[in-house]
Amino acid sequence: MSIVNLIVHEVQKEEGESKAMLVARPNENPIDSDAEQLADKVTHLFNRSGMNTGQFSNPEGSEEGSKLPALLHKHFTGSEFDDFAAFSKACAAEYVRFLESVSEAEGGLLWFNHYELGGSHFLFIVLLKRKTGITLGDDLSFAQVNPLETDKLHMALRINLSAYHDRDDTRYIAFRFGKAPKWESEYFTQFIGCDEPKVAAKETRKLVEAASAFCQSQSLPSKAANEFKRAVAEQCLEKAEEREPLELTDIARQIESRFSAEQASKFLEIAESDAFQVEKEIFVEKAALKKLTRASGSNRSLTLSFDTDLLGESIEFNADTGELTIKELPRSLLKQLMSLES
């Protein structure tokens, strides 16, 4: 990541108050080692689970809704901002407009970070907060400090500026709320002006279900189906590690190379059908991929989970009787069972 512009503004508002005050920094913050270190922490926290994605409802902004798209349209040229300080100050004022409508909300620090990565331009808008702590001075006396909270994000937005500027048909907005209450996430979504945000976990589950439906539609043998699902899971994990969206066409190409062009077309037909409605590209939620490679279930007295590669090997399933036969039990489990018999 190469930081291009960076600035922080403060929004002062106490819980229960209806008015907020913007303390705007007149000039950009210097891009030094401290700024780069904080940028790395913010990026790491942002790429955890719980992502939402979407597009602007009106890419050029509107009078009634959020003015964020209009500010981007005005100030971002496609490769740079004409006046990043002025842009960020106007965005912060727009944020305050939505914040003041929620009496329960508190203020914080708005972090604006324009950076370049892989030839594309991105913008982070992140709400940071201070926390109260105690330190020891040089004379070993206690003193109160108010460092930034860097172990969690409250609310954060990332825009792929290049995709937005070129009007790509992609979900160029990604945002997350941490554990923010509903009323807080609602005003932040309104500030963004996002059209029908999609939750990464839900979108990933839809992809997993579409992959399973494809295997059933093609009557793939158990071993071939498991190999295909594992390949899809690995492809998804790779994109997740790269912090990039997965495109459906990536999976279609894999199906074409493993099977045929007709089956690749069939997969796309299933994924895009009314039953699944998988987006053309999604941000992958790692935890939601488990059903591709593991079978699990539980009731009040039993919990069972295993790698689907074991089916047909050390685990046999009889579909007619609904019975599951497990061989080569884990040593720890086998030891417990033996002790119960003695």
GROMACS .gro file of C-alpha atoms in nm:
model
  342
    1MET     CA    1   0.000   0.000   0.000
    2SER     CA    2   0.134   0.343  -0.099
    3ILE     CA    3  -0.032   0.628   0.092
    4VAL     CA    4  -0.104   0.930  -0.127
    5ASN     CA    5  -0.311   1.157   0.102
    6LEU     CA    6  -0.386   1.139   0.471
    7ILE     CA    7  -0.581   1.362   0.709
    8VAL     CA    8  -0.766   1.327   1.040
    9HIS     CA    9  -1.057   1.545   1.159
   10GLU     CA   10  -1.229   1.536   1.497
   11VAL     CA   11  -1.604   1.526   1.558
   12GLN     CA   12  -1.697   1.631   1.911
   13LYS     CA   13  -2.029   1.504   2.040
   14GLU     CA   14  -2.134   1.357   2.374
   15GLU     CA   15  -2.392   1.082   2.406
   16GLY     CA   16  -2.739   1.229   2.455
   17GLU     CA   17  -2.659   1.558   2.283
   18SER     CA   18  -2.818   1.662   1.954
   19LYS     CA   19  -2.539   1.891   1.835
   20ALA     CA   20  -2.191   1.798   1.714
   21MET     CA   21  -1.891   2.016   1.641
   22LEU     CA   22  -1.640   1.950   1.366
   23VAL     CA   23  -1.277   2.032   1.447
   24ALA     CA   24  -1.121   2.022   1.101
   25ARG     CA   25  -0.748   1.998   1.044
   26PRO     CA   26  -0.652   2.267   0.788
   27ASN     CA   27  -0.374   2.069   0.618
   28GLU     CA   28  -0.298   1.704   0.546
   29ASN     CA   29  -0.116   1.495   0.805
   30PRO     CA   30   0.244   1.405   0.723
   31ILE     CA   31   0.291   1.055   0.584
   32ASP     CA   32   0.554   0.925   0.828
   33SER     CA   33   0.629   0.592   0.995
   34ASP     CA   34   0.357   0.647   1.258
   35ALA     CA   35   0.097   0.712   0.989
   36GLU     CA   36   0.204   0.404   0.794
   37GLN     CA   37   0.195   0.189   1.107
   38LEU     CA   38  -0.159   0.303   1.189
   39ALA     CA   39  -0.264   0.249   0.827
   40ASP     CA   40  -0.141  -0.111   0.847
   41LYS     CA   41  -0.339  -0.169   1.168
   42VAL     CA   42  -0.655  -0.018   1.020
   43THR     CA   43  -0.622  -0.234   0.708
   44HIS     CA   44  -0.569  -0.549   0.915
   45LEU     CA   45  -0.875  -0.478   1.130
   46PHE     CA   46  -1.086  -0.389   0.828
   47ASN     CA   47  -1.018  -0.719   0.656
   48ARG     CA   48  -1.157  -0.923   0.941
   49SER     CA   49  -1.501  -1.082   0.916
   50GLY     CA   50  -1.827  -0.892   0.889
   51MET     CA   51  -1.783  -0.712   0.558
   52ASN     CA   52  -2.068  -0.543   0.372
   53THR     CA   53  -2.040  -0.446   0.005
   54GLY     CA   54  -2.236  -0.233  -0.237
   55GLN     CA   55  -2.250   0.061  -0.475
   56PHE     CA   56  -2.367   0.421  -0.448
   57SER     CA   57  -2.741   0.461  -0.499
   58ASN     CA   58  -2.661   0.769  -0.709
   59PRO     CA   59  -2.295   0.770  -0.829
   60GLU     CA   60  -2.304   1.147  -0.885
   61GLY     CA   61  -2.486   1.231  -0.564
   62SER     CA   62  -2.826   1.380  -0.491
   63GLU     CA   63  -2.976   1.664  -0.291
   64GLU     CA   64  -3.191   1.443  -0.070
   65GLY     CA   65  -2.952   1.158   0.016
   66SER     CA   66  -2.582   1.135   0.091
   67LYS     CA   67  -2.357   1.393  -0.070
   68LEU     CA   68  -2.049   1.169  -0.045
   69PRO     CA   69  -2.079   1.048  -0.409
   70ALA     CA   70  -2.117   1.409  -0.529
   71LEU     CA   71  -1.805   1.512  -0.336
   72LEU     CA   72  -1.607   1.228  -0.494
   73HIS     CA   73  -1.743   1.316  -0.837
   74LYS     CA   74  -1.633   1.675  -0.783
   75HIS     CA   75  -1.288   1.626  -0.628
   76PHE     CA   76  -1.146   1.295  -0.759
   77THR     CA   77  -1.007   1.317  -1.112
   78GLY     CA   78  -0.944   0.948  -1.164
   79SER     CA   79  -0.587   0.948  -1.036
   80GLU     CA   80  -0.578   1.220  -0.769
   81PHE     CA   81  -0.779   1.462  -0.555
   82ASP     CA   82  -0.771   1.827  -0.657
   83ASP     CA   83  -0.783   1.934  -0.289
   84PHE     CA   84  -0.784   1.643  -0.044
   85ALA     CA   85  -0.811   1.862   0.266
   86ALA     CA   86  -1.118   2.042   0.130
   87PHE     CA   87  -1.274   1.715   0.015
   88SER     CA   88  -1.223   1.546   0.352
   89LYS     CA   89  -1.354   1.848   0.544
   90ALA     CA   90  -1.672   1.850   0.333
   91CYS     CA   91  -1.711   1.474   0.390
   92ALA     CA   92  -1.666   1.520   0.765
   93ALA     CA   93  -1.936   1.789   0.765
   94GLU     CA   94  -2.162   1.549   0.578
   95TYR     CA   95  -2.090   1.282   0.839
   96VAL     CA   96  -2.185   1.528   1.115
   97ARG     CA   97  -2.517   1.594   0.939
   98PHE     CA   98  -2.617   1.230   0.978
   99LEU     CA   99  -2.457   1.190   1.321
  100GLU     CA  100  -2.661   1.471   1.476
  101SER     CA  101  -2.986   1.292   1.399
  102VAL     CA  102  -2.892   1.018   1.649
  103SER     CA  103  -2.880   1.143   2.007
  104GLU     CA  104  -2.725   0.819   2.136
  105ALA     CA  105  -2.420   0.850   1.907
  106GLU     CA  106  -2.085   0.986   2.017
  107GLY     CA  107  -1.816   1.165   1.821
  108GLY     CA  108  -1.467   1.046   1.734
  109LEU     CA  109  -1.180   1.090   1.493
  110LEU     CA  110  -1.243   1.059   1.118
  111TRP     CA  111  -0.943   0.909   0.938
  112PHE     CA  112  -0.927   0.979   0.562
  113ASN     CA  113  -0.662   0.776   0.380
  114HIS     CA  114  -0.621   0.782   0.002
  115TYR     CA  115  -0.380   0.512  -0.110
  116GLU     CA  116  -0.271   0.326  -0.422
  117LEU     CA  117  -0.246  -0.051  -0.447
  118GLY     CA  118  -0.186  -0.262  -0.756
  119GLY     CA  119  -0.245   0.029  -0.991
  120SER     CA  120  -0.586   0.112  -0.836
  121HIS     CA  121  -0.678   0.398  -0.605
  122PHE     CA  122  -0.868   0.346  -0.277
  123LEU     CA  123  -1.013   0.565  -0.005
  124PHE     CA  124  -1.053   0.470   0.361
  125ILE     CA  125  -1.292   0.668   0.584
  126VAL     CA  126  -1.265   0.527   0.934
  127LEU     CA  127  -1.411   0.631   1.269
  128LEU     CA  128  -1.143   0.600   1.535
  129LYS     CA  129  -1.194   0.661   1.905
  130ARG     CA  130  -0.973   0.741   2.200
  131LYS     CA  131  -0.962   0.532   2.514
  132THR     CA  132  -0.855   0.621   2.867
  133GLY     CA  133  -0.537   0.472   3.008
  134ILE     CA  134  -0.268   0.517   3.272
  135THR     CA  135   0.104   0.552   3.208
  136LEU     CA  136   0.415   0.621   3.414
  137GLY     CA  137   0.620   0.933   3.345
  138ASP     CA  138   0.998   0.964   3.348
  139ASP     CA  139   0.983   1.026   3.723
  140LEU     CA  140   0.767   0.711   3.764
  141SER     CA  141   0.460   0.915   3.856
  142PHE     CA  142   0.119   0.813   3.721
  143ALA     CA  143  -0.045   1.011   3.443
  144GLN     CA  144  -0.362   0.970   3.240
  145VAL     CA  145  -0.331   0.924   2.865
  146ASN     CA  146  -0.588   0.900   2.586
  147PRO     CA  147  -0.438   0.681   2.314
  148LEU     CA  148  -0.625   0.568   2.002
  149GLU     CA  149  -0.815   0.242   2.012
  150THR     CA  150  -0.628   0.026   1.764
  151ASP     CA  151  -0.757  -0.315   1.870
  152LYS     CA  152  -1.098  -0.270   1.704
  153LEU     CA  153  -1.277  -0.058   1.444
  154HIS     CA  154  -1.607   0.109   1.519
  155MET     CA  155  -1.711   0.193   1.164
  156ALA     CA  156  -1.506   0.191   0.848
  157LEU     CA  157  -1.558   0.244   0.475
  158ARG     CA  158  -1.334   0.160   0.180
  159ILE     CA  159  -1.408   0.277  -0.173
  160ASN     CA  160  -1.231   0.145  -0.482
  161LEU     CA  161  -1.196   0.489  -0.637
  162SER     CA  162  -1.074   0.358  -0.972
  163ALA     CA  163  -1.372   0.123  -1.012
  164TYR     CA  164  -1.610   0.400  -0.902
  165HIS     CA  165  -1.457   0.655  -1.141
  166ASP     CA  166  -1.467   0.414  -1.435
  167ARG     CA  167  -1.827   0.317  -1.345
  168ASP     CA  168  -1.735  -0.052  -1.331
  169ASP     CA  169  -2.028  -0.283  -1.269
  170THR     CA  170  -1.874  -0.402  -0.943
  171ARG     CA  171  -1.944  -0.362  -0.573
  172TYR     CA  172  -1.675  -0.099  -0.528
  173ILE     CA  173  -1.783  -0.008  -0.172
  174ALA     CA  174  -1.688  -0.221   0.127
  175PHE     CA  175  -1.775  -0.127   0.484
  176ARG     CA  176  -1.807  -0.272   0.833
  177PHE     CA  177  -1.951  -0.172   1.168
  178GLY     CA  178  -1.771  -0.385   1.422
  179LYS     CA  179  -2.021  -0.437   1.706
  180ALA     CA  180  -2.205  -0.111   1.649
  181PRO     CA  181  -2.574  -0.104   1.753
  182LYS     CA  182  -2.837  -0.089   1.478
  183TRP     CA  183  -2.906   0.284   1.514
  184GLU     CA  184  -2.536   0.356   1.466
  185SER     CA  185  -2.494   0.132   1.164
  186GLU     CA  186  -2.804   0.286   1.006
  187TYR     CA  187  -2.678   0.646   1.012
  188PHE     CA  188  -2.338   0.535   0.883
  189THR     CA  189  -2.504   0.350   0.593
  190GLN     CA  190  -2.705   0.664   0.516
  191PHE     CA  191  -2.385   0.871   0.521
  192ILE     CA  192  -2.231   0.632   0.267
  193GLY     CA  193  -2.536   0.637   0.040
  194CYS     CA  194  -2.498   0.269  -0.040
  195ASP     CA  195  -2.746   0.084  -0.261
  196GLU     CA  196  -2.866  -0.248  -0.115
  197PRO     CA  197  -2.554  -0.345   0.084
  198LYS     CA  198  -2.465  -0.713   0.075
  199VAL     CA  199  -2.324  -0.904   0.372
  200ALA     CA  200  -2.013  -1.105   0.281
  201ALA     CA  201  -2.106  -1.404   0.497
  202LYS     CA  202  -2.452  -1.432   0.340
  203GLU     CA  203  -2.313  -1.395  -0.013
  204THR     CA  204  -2.048  -1.661   0.055
  205ARG     CA  205  -2.312  -1.902   0.186
  206LYS     CA  206  -2.512  -1.851  -0.134
  207LEU     CA  207  -2.203  -1.939  -0.337
  208VAL     CA  208  -2.145  -2.253  -0.127
  209GLU     CA  209  -2.507  -2.361  -0.182
  210ALA     CA  210  -2.479  -2.295  -0.557
  211ALA     CA  211  -2.161  -2.507  -0.575
  212SER     CA  212  -2.340  -2.795  -0.401
  213ALA     CA  213  -2.641  -2.758  -0.631
  214PHE     CA  214  -2.409  -2.773  -0.934
  215CYS     CA  215  -2.256  -3.100  -0.812
  216GLN     CA  216  -2.603  -3.250  -0.767
  217SER     CA  217  -2.724  -3.129  -1.106
  218GLN     CA  218  -2.427  -3.297  -1.275
  219SER     CA  219  -2.464  -3.616  -1.067
  220LEU     CA  220  -2.097  -3.597  -0.974
  221PRO     CA  221  -1.964  -3.897  -0.780
  222SER     CA  222  -1.889  -3.823  -0.416
  223LYS     CA  223  -1.512  -3.809  -0.465
  224ALA     CA  224  -1.533  -3.580  -0.771
  225ALA     CA  225  -1.783  -3.352  -0.595
  226ASN     CA  226  -1.559  -3.322  -0.288
  227GLU     CA  227  -1.256  -3.244  -0.506
  228PHE     CA  228  -1.451  -2.974  -0.687
  229LYS     CA  229  -1.580  -2.816  -0.365
  230ARG     CA  230  -1.232  -2.818  -0.212
  231ALA     CA  231  -1.093  -2.649  -0.525
  232VAL     CA  232  -1.362  -2.381  -0.499
  233ALA     CA  233  -1.283  -2.335  -0.129
  234GLU     CA  234  -0.911  -2.296  -0.202
  235GLN     CA  235  -0.985  -2.041  -0.474
  236CYS     CA  236  -1.209  -1.846  -0.235
  237LEU     CA  237  -0.946  -1.854   0.042
  238GLU     CA  238  -0.682  -1.729  -0.197
  239LYS     CA  239  -0.893  -1.425  -0.283
  240ALA     CA  240  -0.969  -1.369   0.085
  241GLU     CA  241  -0.599  -1.367   0.167
  242GLU     CA  242  -0.535  -1.124  -0.119
  243ARG     CA  243  -0.824  -0.909   0.015
  244GLU     CA  244  -0.978  -0.907  -0.331
  245PRO     CA  245  -1.332  -0.996  -0.444
  246LEU     CA  246  -1.392  -1.334  -0.605
  247GLU     CA  247  -1.550  -1.327  -0.949
  248LEU     CA  248  -1.796  -1.598  -1.053
  249THR     CA  249  -1.615  -1.624  -1.384
  250ASP     CA  250  -1.304  -1.740  -1.192
  251ILE     CA  251  -1.495  -2.048  -1.076
  252ALA     CA  252  -1.651  -2.096  -1.419
  253ARG     CA  253  -1.304  -2.106  -1.575
  254GLN     CA  254  -1.199  -2.370  -1.324
  255ILE     CA  255  -1.504  -2.580  -1.408
  256GLU     CA  256  -1.431  -2.547  -1.778
  257SER     CA  257  -1.071  -2.665  -1.728
  258ARG     CA  258  -1.180  -2.960  -1.509
  259PHE     CA  259  -1.497  -3.058  -1.693
  260SER     CA  260  -1.631  -2.871  -1.997
  261ALA     CA  261  -1.749  -2.534  -2.125
  262GLU     CA  262  -2.108  -2.661  -2.109
  263GLN     CA  263  -2.076  -2.742  -1.738
  264ALA     CA  264  -1.913  -2.406  -1.671
  265SER     CA  265  -2.213  -2.242  -1.835
  266LYS     CA  266  -2.443  -2.461  -1.626
  267PHE     CA  267  -2.273  -2.348  -1.304
  268LEU     CA  268  -2.320  -1.981  -1.396
  269GLU     CA  269  -2.684  -2.051  -1.480
  270ILE     CA  270  -2.740  -2.209  -1.136
  271ALA     CA  271  -2.546  -1.942  -0.943
  272GLU     CA  272  -2.728  -1.654  -1.113
  273SER     CA  273  -3.072  -1.815  -1.095
  274ASP     CA  274  -3.352  -1.684  -0.874
  275ALA     CA  275  -3.280  -1.966  -0.627
  276PHE     CA  276  -2.932  -1.832  -0.540
  277GLN     CA  277  -2.878  -1.489  -0.703
  278VAL     CA  278  -2.502  -1.494  -0.642
  279GLU     CA  279  -2.339  -1.161  -0.725
  280LYS     CA  280  -2.093  -1.145  -1.015
  281GLU     CA  281  -1.824  -1.075  -0.756
  282ILE     CA  282  -1.826  -1.119  -0.380
  283PHE     CA  283  -1.599  -1.058  -0.085
  284VAL     CA  284  -1.537  -1.396   0.073
  285GLU     CA  285  -1.615  -1.470   0.438
  286LYS     CA  286  -1.376  -1.751   0.538
  287ALA     CA  287  -1.597  -1.901   0.809
  288ALA     CA  288  -1.885  -1.945   0.562
  289LEU     CA  289  -1.672  -2.175   0.343
  290LYS     CA  290  -1.669  -2.462   0.592
  291LYS     CA  291  -1.968  -2.636   0.438
  292LEU     CA  292  -1.772  -2.683   0.116
  293THR     CA  293  -1.521  -2.912   0.285
  294ARG     CA  294  -1.684  -3.028   0.608
  295ALA     CA  295  -2.005  -3.206   0.707
  296SER     CA  296  -2.142  -3.127   1.050
  297GLY     CA  297  -2.454  -3.151   1.259
  298SER     CA  298  -2.570  -3.173   1.618
  299ASN     CA  299  -2.860  -3.239   1.850
  300ARG     CA  300  -2.894  -3.221   2.225
  301SER     CA  301  -2.673  -3.524   2.289
  302LEU     CA  302  -2.448  -3.550   1.983
  303THR     CA  303  -2.219  -3.320   1.783
  304LEU     CA  304  -2.047  -3.454   1.473
  305SER     CA  305  -1.812  -3.285   1.226
  306PHE     CA  306  -1.569  -3.430   0.974
  307ASP     CA  307  -1.382  -3.354   0.653
  308THR     CA  308  -1.592  -3.460   0.353
  309ASP     CA  309  -1.281  -3.616   0.195
  310LEU     CA  310  -1.322  -3.898   0.450
  311LEU     CA  311  -1.649  -4.010   0.286
  312GLY     CA  312  -1.586  -4.333   0.103
  313GLU     CA  313  -1.260  -4.376   0.288
  314SER     CA  314  -1.269  -4.405   0.667
  315ILE     CA  315  -1.633  -4.293   0.680
  316GLU     CA  316  -1.915  -4.474   0.500
  317PHE     CA  317  -2.268  -4.339   0.458
  318ASN     CA  318  -2.564  -4.558   0.365
  319ALA     CA  319  -2.826  -4.334   0.208
  320ASP     CA  320  -3.090  -4.610   0.220
  321THR     CA  321  -3.069  -4.665   0.595
  322GLY     CA  322  -2.932  -4.323   0.697
  323GLU     CA  323  -2.649  -4.492   0.884
  324LEU     CA  324  -2.294  -4.359   0.915
  325THR     CA  325  -2.004  -4.596   0.979
  326ILE     CA  326  -1.682  -4.445   1.113
  327LYS     CA  327  -1.350  -4.629   1.105
  328GLU     CA  328  -1.010  -4.517   1.233
  329LEU     CA  329  -1.144  -4.317   1.526
  330PRO     CA  330  -0.926  -4.040   1.670
  331ARG     CA  331  -0.696  -4.183   1.937
  332SER     CA  332  -0.828  -3.956   2.209
  333LEU     CA  333  -1.188  -4.062   2.137
  334LEU     CA  334  -1.093  -4.427   2.112
  335LYS     CA  335  -0.916  -4.408   2.449
  336GLN     CA  336  -1.224  -4.256   2.611
  337LEU     CA  337  -1.450  -4.525   2.466
  338MET     CA  338  -1.219  -4.803   2.582
  339SER     CA  339  -1.217  -4.663   2.933
  340LEU     CA  340  -1.596  -4.657   2.939
  341GLU     CA  341  -1.607  -5.026   2.849
  342SER     CA  342  -1.365  -5.132   3.119
   0.00000   0.00000   0.00000
